[in-house]
Amino acid sequence: MNKVFQAFDFDGWHMDQLGNRGTRYDYSGNQINISGSFQNFIEQSKNALNVSLVLNAVDQYGQSEIAAAPVDFLYTEVWSENTYSGLAGIIHSNDNYSNNRLSSILAAYVNKRISGAPGTINTAAVLLADAVIFANGGAHLELGEHILCNEYFPNDNLKMDAELVKQLIAYYDFSVAYENILRDHPQPISFGIMTDSGIALSKSAQKGKVWVSAGQAGNRQIYHFTNFIGVSTMDWRDPQGIQTSPEKQFDLPLMIKADSTVSRVWTASPDTNQGSPVSLDFTQAGDTLSFTLPGLHYWTAVVVEFDNSSSVVQTEAVNMPIGIKLGKNYPNPFNPATSIPFIINNDGKIIFKVINLKGQTVFETKSFYRAGNHEIRFTAEKLCSGIYLYSISNENATCYKKMLLIK
């Protein structure tokens, strides 16, 4: 390798491996731990070559040992993980392995199964995978001259359409312009976020919902909204090339828990406005911050900036001082079932009631819930059409809202 670097002006050495191949033995029949040798091998390579180094952790094999070695970043070739949440999980695991010292690059081959023959790569599948990877602080290995959909890098059977070419430029411009909020390892926070619209928000990637993840860095809280409403598959690989573009959302009212004085709220997305930031009007009443997200296609980031004179809570779990936040049921009107989102800040017993306009309780249930975001599914098969009140309560508070049953 020293001869190689003497002859060619390469930046560094990308080392590869075969991943976990089960139990292995040396020539003498002694069982060996291959991943346990990675750190020492990398350290000796650094001493001998004095160049930038990276070792591909195939399917995360040996990544914790690699993260302890003198590598410039962490690289994962993704094979067994098929979910969008799993892609994010790889990045967060790498953050933990390196104590937030190293960033991650994923080799994640979209549409690999159909890459054996000429065709067009699925634009929605690529952009959704990129949105998830970028929003969680990682980067996606993609080639400039053609999309990388196969571990054999020269494979260029799948071509990009004009929309994907344009959007990929926008996504990479965005990842550079906002690298401080994407890759400076904001600390994950547990948060209270709700909407009065019929849109369902979730803490993980779920079909038909908007995935919201949040982190805090200094006096900023960063919220990432990734849209899975209207998609056809939750397999990021999209092996059959059938992924559909998420349904665009407009004017989404949001409420976020905010303990400190907010000085500014702004949003940016690689999908619109050439990625430029847009300030949002907001109101803050007590611990509740309210604003409207103007649009969401694949991925939009919202940044909440706090007054520097305020004491911003920077713990891993931001506690809500009030007991409950109750969301608007969806769908509404409904027949016969509807979902009711709510947030609680402490573990405990929750009482859910449905009350008619005469003040009579027509349904009641009690259950234990952990602190965080939850949803109750209510079915009104035995009730008549009309307006009802629904409530949730714990030992600290009770919240009420209206819903309309039409049969």
mmCIF file of C-alpha atoms in Angstrom:
data_model
loop_
_atom_site.group_PDB
_atom_site.id
_atom_site.type_symbol
_atom_site.label_atom_id
_atom_site.label_comp_id
_atom_site.label_asym_id
_atom_site.label_seq_id
_atom_site.Cartn_x
_atom_site.Cartn_y
_atom_site.Cartn_z
ATOM 1 C CA MET A 1 0.000 0.000 0.000
ATOM 2 C CA ASN A 2 2.906 2.356 0.632
ATOM 3 C CA LYS A 3 3.979 1.801 -2.965
ATOM 4 C CA VAL A 4 0.468 2.658 -4.108
ATOM 5 C CA PHE A 5 0.491 5.983 -2.235
ATOM 6 C CA GLN A 6 3.960 6.777 -3.556
ATOM 7 C CA ALA A 7 2.656 6.343 -7.100
ATOM 8 C CA PHE A 8 -0.858 7.806 -6.817
ATOM 9 C CA ASP A 9 -2.167 10.839 -4.958
ATOM 10 C CA PHE A 10 -5.087 9.073 -3.297
ATOM 11 C CA ASP A 11 -6.781 10.694 -0.282
ATOM 12 C CA GLY A 12 -6.763 7.507 1.745
ATOM 13 C CA TRP A 13 -7.434 3.794 1.948
ATOM 14 C CA HIS A 14 -10.914 2.278 1.881
ATOM 15 C CA MET A 15 -10.658 -1.190 3.401
ATOM 16 C CA ASP A 16 -13.307 -3.869 2.977
ATOM 17 C CA GLN A 17 -14.380 -7.095 4.672
ATOM 18 C CA LEU A 18 -16.860 -9.926 4.172
ATOM 19 C CA GLY A 19 -19.118 -9.337 7.182
ATOM 20 C CA ASN A 20 -20.060 -11.928 9.779
ATOM 21 C CA ARG A 21 -19.277 -15.372 8.347
ATOM 22 C CA GLY A 22 -19.933 -17.251 11.573
ATOM 23 C CA THR A 23 -17.307 -19.248 13.434
ATOM 24 C CA ARG A 24 -13.873 -19.144 11.782
ATOM 25 C CA TYR A 25 -10.518 -20.822 12.494
ATOM 26 C CA ASP A 26 -6.889 -20.124 11.731
ATOM 27 C CA TYR A 27 -4.591 -22.558 9.896
ATOM 28 C CA SER A 28 -3.886 -24.456 13.107
ATOM 29 C CA GLY A 29 -7.575 -24.961 13.897
ATOM 30 C CA ASN A 30 -7.838 -22.313 16.601
ATOM 31 C CA GLN A 31 -11.107 -20.378 16.730
ATOM 32 C CA ILE A 32 -10.539 -16.691 15.975
ATOM 33 C CA ASN A 33 -12.455 -13.463 16.509
ATOM 34 C CA ILE A 34 -12.140 -11.551 13.240
ATOM 35 C CA SER A 35 -13.981 -8.396 14.308
ATOM 36 C CA GLY A 36 -11.862 -8.235 17.444
ATOM 37 C CA SER A 37 -8.782 -7.754 15.249
ATOM 38 C CA PHE A 38 -10.110 -4.713 13.371
ATOM 39 C CA GLN A 39 -9.008 -2.012 15.809
ATOM 40 C CA ASN A 40 -5.415 -3.219 16.024
ATOM 41 C CA PHE A 41 -5.206 -3.702 12.250
ATOM 42 C CA ILE A 42 -6.446 -0.157 11.598
ATOM 43 C CA GLU A 43 -4.083 1.323 14.186
ATOM 44 C CA GLN A 44 -1.084 -0.432 12.606
ATOM 45 C CA SER A 45 -2.219 0.663 9.145
ATOM 46 C CA LYS A 46 -2.433 4.266 10.323
ATOM 47 C CA ASN A 47 1.072 4.128 11.753
ATOM 48 C CA ALA A 48 2.489 2.556 8.604
ATOM 49 C CA LEU A 49 0.684 4.670 5.993
ATOM 50 C CA ASN A 50 -0.295 7.926 7.756
ATOM 51 C CA VAL A 51 -3.279 8.457 5.435
ATOM 52 C CA SER A 52 -7.026 8.706 5.933
ATOM 53 C CA LEU A 53 -8.616 5.322 6.624
ATOM 54 C CA VAL A 54 -12.074 3.784 6.603
ATOM 55 C CA LEU A 55 -13.207 0.162 6.968
ATOM 56 C CA ASN A 56 -16.546 -0.987 5.603
ATOM 57 C CA ALA A 57 -18.606 -2.527 8.425
ATOM 58 C CA VAL A 58 -20.608 -4.911 6.282
ATOM 59 C CA ASP A 59 -24.058 -5.069 7.893
ATOM 60 C CA GLN A 60 -22.487 -3.384 10.966
ATOM 61 C CA TYR A 61 -20.082 -6.292 11.591
ATOM 62 C CA GLY A 62 -17.344 -5.079 13.938
ATOM 63 C CA GLN A 63 -18.507 -1.453 13.859
ATOM 64 C CA SER A 64 -17.941 -0.880 17.571
ATOM 65 C CA GLU A 65 -14.283 -1.982 17.191
ATOM 66 C CA ILE A 66 -13.876 0.125 14.044
ATOM 67 C CA ALA A 67 -15.294 3.190 15.801
ATOM 68 C CA ALA A 68 -12.573 2.935 18.444
ATOM 69 C CA ALA A 69 -9.837 2.992 15.789
ATOM 70 C CA PRO A 70 -8.333 5.989 13.911
ATOM 71 C CA VAL A 71 -10.851 6.118 11.044
ATOM 72 C CA ASP A 72 -12.173 9.350 9.537
ATOM 73 C CA PHE A 73 -15.838 8.284 9.438
ATOM 74 C CA LEU A 74 -17.989 5.192 9.837
ATOM 75 C CA TYR A 75 -19.113 3.325 6.754
ATOM 76 C CA THR A 76 -21.858 0.708 6.649
ATOM 77 C CA GLU A 77 -22.934 -1.434 3.716
ATOM 78 C CA VAL A 78 -26.557 -2.185 4.597
ATOM 79 C CA TRP A 79 -27.856 -5.676 3.856
ATOM 80 C CA SER A 80 -30.247 -7.160 6.418
ATOM 81 C CA GLU A 81 -32.066 -3.984 7.540
ATOM 82 C CA ASN A 82 -35.023 -3.172 5.284
ATOM 83 C CA THR A 83 -36.980 -0.550 7.243
ATOM 84 C CA TYR A 84 -36.672 3.237 7.182
ATOM 85 C CA SER A 85 -36.465 3.276 10.976
ATOM 86 C CA GLY A 86 -33.674 0.715 10.695
ATOM 87 C CA LEU A 87 -31.627 3.024 8.455
ATOM 88 C CA ALA A 88 -31.887 5.719 11.119
ATOM 89 C CA GLY A 89 -31.032 3.170 13.790
ATOM 90 C CA ILE A 90 -27.733 2.297 12.092
ATOM 91 C CA ILE A 91 -26.698 5.962 12.111
ATOM 92 C CA HIS A 92 -27.651 6.417 15.769
ATOM 93 C CA SER A 93 -25.804 3.232 16.724
ATOM 94 C CA ASN A 94 -22.699 4.573 14.999
ATOM 95 C CA ASP A 95 -23.078 7.850 16.905
ATOM 96 C CA ASN A 96 -23.094 5.879 20.149
ATOM 97 C CA TYR A 97 -20.131 3.716 19.135
ATOM 98 C CA SER A 98 -18.013 6.795 18.431
ATOM 99 C CA ASN A 99 -19.373 8.972 21.259
ATOM 100 C CA ASN A 100 -20.714 11.379 18.609
ATOM 101 C CA ARG A 101 -17.207 11.798 17.203
ATOM 102 C CA LEU A 102 -17.704 10.326 13.730
ATOM 103 C CA SER A 103 -20.333 10.758 11.034
ATOM 104 C CA SER A 104 -21.818 7.901 9.009
ATOM 105 C CA ILE A 105 -22.023 7.046 5.329
ATOM 106 C CA LEU A 106 -24.371 4.269 4.241
ATOM 107 C CA ALA A 107 -24.058 2.165 1.115
ATOM 108 C CA ALA A 108 -27.761 1.399 0.740
ATOM 109 C CA TYR A 109 -28.705 -0.014 -2.658
ATOM 110 C CA VAL A 110 -32.174 1.146 -3.729
ATOM 111 C CA ASN A 111 -33.924 -0.973 -6.420
ATOM 112 C CA LYS A 112 -31.104 -3.557 -6.392
ATOM 113 C CA ARG A 113 -33.410 -6.428 -7.347
ATOM 114 C CA ILE A 114 -34.298 -4.827 -10.691
ATOM 115 C CA SER A 115 -30.791 -3.534 -11.413
ATOM 116 C CA GLY A 116 -29.899 -6.565 -13.537
ATOM 117 C CA ALA A 117 -31.658 -5.157 -16.599
ATOM 118 C CA PRO A 118 -31.912 -1.684 -18.190
ATOM 119 C CA GLY A 119 -34.584 0.573 -16.726
ATOM 120 C CA THR A 120 -35.268 3.692 -14.667
ATOM 121 C CA ILE A 121 -34.605 3.928 -10.958
ATOM 122 C CA ASN A 122 -37.587 4.831 -8.784
ATOM 123 C CA THR A 123 -37.303 8.521 -7.883
ATOM 124 C CA ALA A 124 -39.576 8.334 -4.828
ATOM 125 C CA ALA A 125 -37.597 5.424 -3.350
ATOM 126 C CA VAL A 126 -34.273 7.251 -3.682
ATOM 127 C CA LEU A 127 -35.585 10.520 -2.232
ATOM 128 C CA LEU A 128 -37.304 8.849 0.726
ATOM 129 C CA ALA A 129 -34.150 6.888 1.567
ATOM 130 C CA ASP A 130 -32.070 10.066 1.285
ATOM 131 C CA ALA A 131 -34.553 12.035 3.394
ATOM 132 C CA VAL A 132 -34.335 9.483 6.221
ATOM 133 C CA ILE A 133 -30.552 9.153 6.061
ATOM 134 C CA PHE A 134 -29.895 12.910 5.832
ATOM 135 C CA ALA A 135 -32.437 13.877 8.493
ATOM 136 C CA ASN A 136 -30.746 11.509 10.935
ATOM 137 C CA GLY A 137 -27.279 12.925 10.317
ATOM 138 C CA GLY A 138 -25.881 10.477 7.779
ATOM 139 C CA ALA A 139 -24.896 10.527 4.119
ATOM 140 C CA HIS A 140 -25.810 8.131 1.305
ATOM 141 C CA LEU A 141 -23.160 6.744 -1.027
ATOM 142 C CA GLU A 142 -24.328 7.681 -4.520
ATOM 143 C CA LEU A 143 -22.293 8.161 -7.680
ATOM 144 C CA GLY A 144 -22.372 11.303 -9.791
ATOM 145 C CA GLU A 145 -22.373 9.645 -13.195
ATOM 146 C CA HIS A 146 -25.108 7.144 -12.317
ATOM 147 C CA ILE A 147 -27.160 6.063 -9.372
ATOM 148 C CA LEU A 148 -25.611 3.403 -7.142
ATOM 149 C CA CYS A 149 -28.145 0.582 -6.926
ATOM 150 C CA ASN A 150 -25.784 -2.373 -6.825
ATOM 151 C CA GLU A 151 -22.634 -3.346 -4.938
ATOM 152 C CA TYR A 152 -20.937 -3.750 -8.315
ATOM 153 C CA PHE A 153 -20.270 -0.041 -8.735
ATOM 154 C CA PRO A 154 -19.958 0.027 -12.561
ATOM 155 C CA ASN A 155 -23.525 -1.306 -12.850
ATOM 156 C CA ASP A 156 -25.450 1.505 -14.545
ATOM 157 C CA ASN A 157 -28.513 -0.343 -15.841
ATOM 158 C CA LEU A 158 -30.941 1.920 -13.965
ATOM 159 C CA LYS A 159 -30.972 5.494 -15.235
ATOM 160 C CA MET A 160 -32.147 8.612 -13.395
ATOM 161 C CA ASP A 161 -35.038 10.603 -14.808
ATOM 162 C CA ALA A 162 -34.822 14.406 -15.065
ATOM 163 C CA GLU A 163 -36.732 14.922 -11.814
ATOM 164 C CA LEU A 164 -34.342 12.762 -9.797
ATOM 165 C CA VAL A 165 -31.272 14.459 -11.280
ATOM 166 C CA LYS A 166 -32.687 17.837 -10.277
ATOM 167 C CA GLN A 167 -33.795 16.678 -6.815
ATOM 168 C CA LEU A 168 -30.519 14.952 -5.950
ATOM 169 C CA ILE A 169 -28.659 18.205 -6.600
ATOM 170 C CA ALA A 170 -31.138 19.974 -4.312
ATOM 171 C CA TYR A 171 -30.728 17.313 -1.596
ATOM 172 C CA TYR A 172 -26.940 17.484 -1.598
ATOM 173 C CA ASP A 173 -26.976 21.286 -1.692
ATOM 174 C CA PHE A 174 -29.287 21.129 1.313
ATOM 175 C CA SER A 175 -27.076 18.681 3.216
ATOM 176 C CA VAL A 176 -24.103 21.017 2.784
ATOM 177 C CA ALA A 177 -25.986 24.245 3.535
ATOM 178 C CA TYR A 178 -27.452 22.872 6.767
ATOM 179 C CA GLU A 179 -24.672 20.526 7.868
ATOM 180 C CA ASN A 180 -24.585 22.204 11.283
ATOM 181 C CA ILE A 181 -28.150 21.174 12.102
ATOM 182 C CA LEU A 182 -27.869 17.785 10.379
ATOM 183 C CA ARG A 183 -24.463 16.421 11.363
ATOM 184 C CA ASP A 184 -23.395 18.205 14.532
ATOM 185 C CA HIS A 185 -24.905 15.338 16.544
ATOM 186 C CA PRO A 186 -27.897 17.080 18.149
ATOM 187 C CA GLN A 187 -28.990 15.275 21.293
ATOM 188 C CA PRO A 188 -32.256 13.326 20.856
ATOM 189 C CA ILE A 189 -35.130 14.741 22.873
ATOM 190 C CA SER A 190 -38.451 13.352 23.941
ATOM 191 C CA PHE A 191 -41.000 15.946 23.003
ATOM 192 C CA GLY A 192 -44.667 16.830 23.002
ATOM 193 C CA ILE A 193 -45.862 17.599 19.487
ATOM 194 C CA MET A 194 -49.428 17.517 18.230
ATOM 195 C CA THR A 195 -51.617 18.703 15.394
ATOM 196 C CA ASP A 196 -55.277 19.664 15.171
ATOM 197 C CA SER A 197 -55.416 18.392 11.587
ATOM 198 C CA GLY A 198 -56.378 14.870 10.598
ATOM 199 C CA ILE A 199 -52.741 14.023 9.896
ATOM 200 C CA ALA A 200 -51.203 11.353 12.124
ATOM 201 C CA LEU A 201 -47.766 12.088 13.593
ATOM 202 C CA SER A 202 -45.549 9.231 14.764
ATOM 203 C CA LYS A 203 -42.211 8.703 16.515
ATOM 204 C CA SER A 204 -41.109 6.095 13.962
ATOM 205 C CA ALA A 205 -41.520 5.472 10.257
ATOM 206 C CA GLN A 206 -45.074 4.207 9.726
ATOM 207 C CA LYS A 207 -47.097 3.960 6.552
ATOM 208 C CA GLY A 208 -49.779 6.627 6.288
ATOM 209 C CA LYS A 209 -48.174 8.867 8.919
ATOM 210 C CA VAL A 210 -45.651 11.685 9.240
ATOM 211 C CA TRP A 211 -42.519 10.627 11.110
ATOM 212 C CA VAL A 212 -41.267 13.341 13.469
ATOM 213 C CA SER A 213 -37.795 13.130 15.011
ATOM 214 C CA ALA A 214 -36.251 15.826 17.178
ATOM 215 C CA GLY A 215 -32.905 16.864 18.570
ATOM 216 C CA GLN A 216 -31.380 19.744 20.497
ATOM 217 C CA ALA A 217 -28.098 21.586 19.985
ATOM 218 C CA GLY A 218 -27.389 24.677 22.065
ATOM 219 C CA ASN A 219 -30.346 27.053 21.929
ATOM 220 C CA ARG A 220 -31.962 25.233 18.994
ATOM 221 C CA GLN A 221 -34.433 22.395 18.744
ATOM 222 C CA ILE A 222 -34.549 20.738 15.324
ATOM 223 C CA TYR A 223 -37.616 18.827 14.174
ATOM 224 C CA HIS A 224 -37.549 16.639 11.060
ATOM 225 C CA PHE A 225 -40.832 15.750 9.352
ATOM 226 C CA THR A 226 -40.633 12.803 6.931
ATOM 227 C CA ASN A 227 -43.804 12.054 5.007
ATOM 228 C CA PHE A 228 -45.051 8.479 4.558
ATOM 229 C CA ILE A 229 -48.635 9.387 3.657
ATOM 230 C CA GLY A 230 -49.543 7.799 0.328
ATOM 231 C CA VAL A 231 -46.408 5.672 -0.097
ATOM 232 C CA SER A 232 -46.835 2.151 -1.420
ATOM 233 C CA THR A 233 -44.141 0.350 0.577
ATOM 234 C CA MET A 234 -42.164 0.807 3.784
ATOM 235 C CA ASP A 235 -39.238 -1.232 2.449
ATOM 236 C CA TRP A 236 -36.610 1.406 1.625
ATOM 237 C CA ARG A 237 -34.993 -0.946 -0.892
ATOM 238 C CA ASP A 238 -38.166 -0.867 -3.005
ATOM 239 C CA PRO A 239 -37.075 -4.132 -4.631
ATOM 240 C CA GLN A 240 -39.804 -4.080 -7.287
ATOM 241 C CA GLY A 241 -39.508 -0.374 -8.115
ATOM 242 C CA ILE A 242 -43.086 0.387 -7.018
ATOM 243 C CA GLN A 243 -42.571 3.152 -4.443
ATOM 244 C CA THR A 244 -44.956 6.091 -4.830
ATOM 245 C CA SER A 245 -44.370 9.738 -4.037
ATOM 246 C CA PRO A 246 -45.804 10.856 -0.675
ATOM 247 C CA GLU A 247 -48.950 12.965 -0.801
ATOM 248 C CA LYS A 248 -48.107 16.636 -0.386
ATOM 249 C CA GLN A 249 -49.420 18.231 2.805
ATOM 250 C CA PHE A 250 -50.200 21.915 3.201
ATOM 251 C CA ASP A 251 -50.815 24.253 6.146
ATOM 252 C CA LEU A 252 -50.248 21.719 8.896
ATOM 253 C CA PRO A 253 -51.024 23.284 12.323
ATOM 254 C CA LEU A 254 -48.547 22.167 14.970
ATOM 255 C CA MET A 255 -48.179 22.538 18.729
ATOM 256 C CA ILE A 256 -44.821 21.914 20.376
ATOM 257 C CA LYS A 257 -43.888 21.934 24.018
ATOM 258 C CA ALA A 258 -41.483 24.829 24.712
ATOM 259 C CA ASP A 259 -40.280 25.604 28.245
ATOM 260 C CA SER A 260 -38.260 28.688 27.320
ATOM 261 C CA THR A 261 -38.882 31.907 25.410
ATOM 262 C CA VAL A 262 -38.847 31.301 21.662
ATOM 263 C CA SER A 263 -37.142 33.965 19.556
ATOM 264 C CA ARG A 264 -37.593 32.489 16.065
ATOM 265 C CA VAL A 265 -39.139 29.574 14.193
ATOM 266 C CA TRP A 266 -38.020 28.768 10.659
ATOM 267 C CA THR A 267 -38.308 25.947 8.172
ATOM 268 C CA ALA A 268 -36.360 24.643 5.195
ATOM 269 C CA SER A 269 -36.725 21.730 2.800
ATOM 270 C CA PRO A 270 -34.780 20.400 -0.180
ATOM 271 C CA ASP A 271 -38.158 19.852 -1.857
ATOM 272 C CA THR A 272 -39.182 23.526 -2.118
ATOM 273 C CA ASN A 273 -37.919 27.077 -2.358
ATOM 274 C CA GLN A 274 -34.457 25.877 -3.459
ATOM 275 C CA GLY A 275 -33.812 24.895 0.142
ATOM 276 C CA SER A 276 -33.898 28.494 1.376
ATOM 277 C CA PRO A 277 -35.014 29.070 4.981
ATOM 278 C CA VAL A 278 -38.451 30.593 5.585
ATOM 279 C CA SER A 279 -39.400 32.277 8.870
ATOM 280 C CA LEU A 280 -42.725 31.198 10.357
ATOM 281 C CA ASP A 281 -45.207 33.179 12.407
ATOM 282 C CA PHE A 282 -45.794 31.622 15.818
ATOM 283 C CA THR A 283 -47.549 32.128 19.121
ATOM 284 C CA GLN A 284 -46.321 31.024 22.527
ATOM 285 C CA ALA A 285 -48.763 30.643 25.394
ATOM 286 C CA GLY A 286 -47.294 29.199 28.542
ATOM 287 C CA ASP A 287 -45.350 26.104 27.563
ATOM 288 C CA THR A 288 -47.127 25.647 24.215
ATOM 289 C CA LEU A 289 -45.646 26.896 20.937
ATOM 290 C CA SER A 290 -48.067 27.015 18.008
ATOM 291 C CA PHE A 291 -47.272 27.548 14.332
ATOM 292 C CA THR A 292 -48.304 26.317 10.898
ATOM 293 C CA LEU A 293 -46.030 24.280 8.644
ATOM 294 C CA PRO A 294 -46.745 25.621 5.149
ATOM 295 C CA GLY A 295 -45.881 22.475 3.223
ATOM 296 C CA LEU A 296 -44.451 18.966 3.368
ATOM 297 C CA HIS A 297 -43.606 16.645 0.481
ATOM 298 C CA TYR A 298 -40.796 14.207 1.313
ATOM 299 C CA TRP A 299 -38.905 15.938 4.108
ATOM 300 C CA THR A 300 -39.028 19.290 5.887
ATOM 301 C CA ALA A 301 -36.971 20.541 8.812
ATOM 302 C CA VAL A 302 -38.246 23.025 11.414
ATOM 303 C CA VAL A 303 -35.845 24.852 13.709
ATOM 304 C CA VAL A 304 -37.031 26.453 16.947
ATOM 305 C CA GLU A 305 -34.570 29.002 18.313
ATOM 306 C CA PHE A 306 -34.754 30.094 21.928
ATOM 307 C CA ASP A 307 -33.820 33.435 23.442
ATOM 308 C CA ASN A 308 -30.187 33.212 24.555
ATOM 309 C CA SER A 309 -31.180 34.766 27.870
ATOM 310 C CA SER A 310 -33.585 31.891 28.508
ATOM 311 C CA SER A 311 -32.562 28.700 30.196
ATOM 312 C CA VAL A 312 -33.135 26.057 27.554
ATOM 313 C CA VAL A 313 -33.736 22.564 28.825
ATOM 314 C CA GLN A 314 -31.095 20.280 27.265
ATOM 315 C CA THR A 315 -31.826 16.920 28.769
ATOM 316 C CA GLU A 316 -32.511 13.762 26.818
ATOM 317 C CA ALA A 317 -36.134 13.960 27.915
ATOM 318 C CA VAL A 318 -37.812 17.338 27.837
ATOM 319 C CA ASN A 319 -40.540 17.163 30.471
ATOM 320 C CA MET A 320 -43.939 18.724 29.917
ATOM 321 C CA PRO A 321 -44.988 20.628 33.009
ATOM 322 C CA ILE A 322 -48.668 20.098 32.337
ATOM 323 C CA GLY A 323 -50.047 16.618 32.606
ATOM 324 C CA ILE A 324 -51.777 16.066 29.278
ATOM 325 C CA LYS A 325 -52.044 17.364 25.729
ATOM 326 C CA LEU A 326 -55.095 16.072 23.866
ATOM 327 C CA GLY A 327 -55.202 16.064 20.082
ATOM 328 C CA LYS A 328 -58.076 16.261 17.615
ATOM 329 C CA ASN A 329 -59.575 12.934 16.639
ATOM 330 C CA TYR A 330 -59.197 11.707 13.061
ATOM 331 C CA PRO A 331 -61.073 11.148 10.928
ATOM 332 C CA ASN A 332 -63.717 13.637 12.025
ATOM 333 C CA PRO A 333 -66.629 13.254 11.247
ATOM 334 C CA PHE A 334 -66.248 9.495 11.664
ATOM 335 C CA ASN A 335 -68.166 6.232 11.284
ATOM 336 C CA PRO A 336 -67.760 3.995 13.163
ATOM 337 C CA ALA A 337 -64.152 4.329 14.365
ATOM 338 C CA THR A 338 -61.789 7.210 15.048
ATOM 339 C CA SER A 339 -58.310 7.674 16.520
ATOM 340 C CA ILE A 340 -57.569 10.061 19.395
ATOM 341 C CA PRO A 341 -53.932 11.146 19.924
ATOM 342 C CA PHE A 342 -52.649 12.393 23.255
ATOM 343 C CA ILE A 343 -49.410 13.033 25.133
ATOM 344 C CA ILE A 344 -48.657 12.553 28.821
ATOM 345 C CA ASN A 345 -45.512 13.622 30.628
ATOM 346 C CA ASN A 346 -45.540 10.990 33.379
ATOM 347 C CA ASP A 347 -46.255 7.273 33.591
ATOM 348 C CA GLY A 348 -49.656 6.601 35.083
ATOM 349 C CA LYS A 349 -53.308 5.662 34.782
ATOM 350 C CA ILE A 350 -55.304 7.441 32.068
ATOM 351 C CA ILE A 351 -59.115 7.622 32.102
ATOM 352 C CA PHE A 352 -60.724 7.968 28.681
ATOM 353 C CA LYS A 353 -64.405 8.991 28.473
ATOM 354 C CA VAL A 354 -66.960 9.731 25.775
ATOM 355 C CA ILE A 355 -69.851 11.979 26.888
ATOM 356 C CA ASN A 356 -73.070 12.865 25.055
ATOM 357 C CA LEU A 357 -74.631 16.340 25.020
ATOM 358 C CA LYS A 358 -76.821 15.442 27.998
ATOM 359 C CA GLY A 359 -73.684 15.028 30.087
ATOM 360 C CA GLN A 360 -74.037 11.251 30.254
ATOM 361 C CA THR A 361 -70.908 9.089 30.036
ATOM 362 C CA VAL A 362 -71.534 6.609 27.220
ATOM 363 C CA PHE A 363 -68.084 5.027 27.251
ATOM 364 C CA GLU A 364 -65.242 4.841 29.769
ATOM 365 C CA THR A 365 -61.992 2.932 30.013
ATOM 366 C CA LYS A 366 -58.932 3.062 32.267
ATOM 367 C CA SER A 367 -55.428 1.979 31.260
ATOM 368 C CA PHE A 368 -51.826 2.463 32.325
ATOM 369 C CA TYR A 369 -49.596 4.365 29.875
ATOM 370 C CA ARG A 370 -45.931 5.249 29.773
ATOM 371 C CA ALA A 371 -44.910 8.895 29.325
ATOM 372 C CA GLY A 372 -44.913 9.981 25.672
ATOM 373 C CA ASN A 373 -47.153 9.995 22.588
ATOM 374 C CA HIS A 374 -50.134 7.626 22.461
ATOM 375 C CA GLU A 375 -53.312 6.998 20.512
ATOM 376 C CA ILE A 376 -56.683 5.544 21.496
ATOM 377 C CA ARG A 377 -58.838 3.808 18.888
ATOM 378 C CA PHE A 378 -62.523 4.359 19.659
ATOM 379 C CA THR A 379 -65.359 2.492 17.931
ATOM 380 C CA ALA A 380 -68.928 3.844 18.207
ATOM 381 C CA GLU A 381 -70.955 1.051 16.664
ATOM 382 C CA LYS A 382 -73.643 1.231 19.404
ATOM 383 C CA LEU A 383 -73.979 5.036 19.488
ATOM 384 C CA CYS A 384 -76.331 7.261 17.542
ATOM 385 C CA SER A 385 -75.229 10.024 15.198
ATOM 386 C CA GLY A 386 -74.428 13.286 16.923
ATOM 387 C CA ILE A 387 -71.863 15.460 18.675
ATOM 388 C CA TYR A 388 -69.922 13.925 21.532
ATOM 389 C CA LEU A 389 -67.261 15.124 23.927
ATOM 390 C CA TYR A 390 -64.229 12.988 24.550
ATOM 391 C CA SER A 391 -61.826 13.441 27.428
ATOM 392 C CA ILE A 392 -58.676 12.014 28.909
ATOM 393 C CA SER A 393 -57.607 12.634 32.459
ATOM 394 C CA ASN A 394 -54.994 11.671 35.000
ATOM 395 C CA GLU A 395 -54.272 12.834 38.530
ATOM 396 C CA ASN A 396 -53.016 16.201 37.234
ATOM 397 C CA ALA A 397 -55.374 17.349 34.480
ATOM 398 C CA THR A 398 -58.408 16.685 32.301
ATOM 399 C CA CYS A 399 -58.754 17.703 28.646
ATOM 400 C CA TYR A 400 -61.913 17.763 26.484
ATOM 401 C CA LYS A 401 -62.603 18.015 22.751
ATOM 402 C CA LYS A 402 -65.600 17.529 20.435
ATOM 403 C CA MET A 403 -66.152 14.918 17.754
ATOM 404 C CA LEU A 404 -68.967 14.230 15.284
ATOM 405 C CA LEU A 405 -70.397 10.760 14.595
ATOM 406 C CA ILE A 406 -72.369 10.453 11.345
ATOM 407 C CA LYS A 407 -74.084 7.181 10.433
#
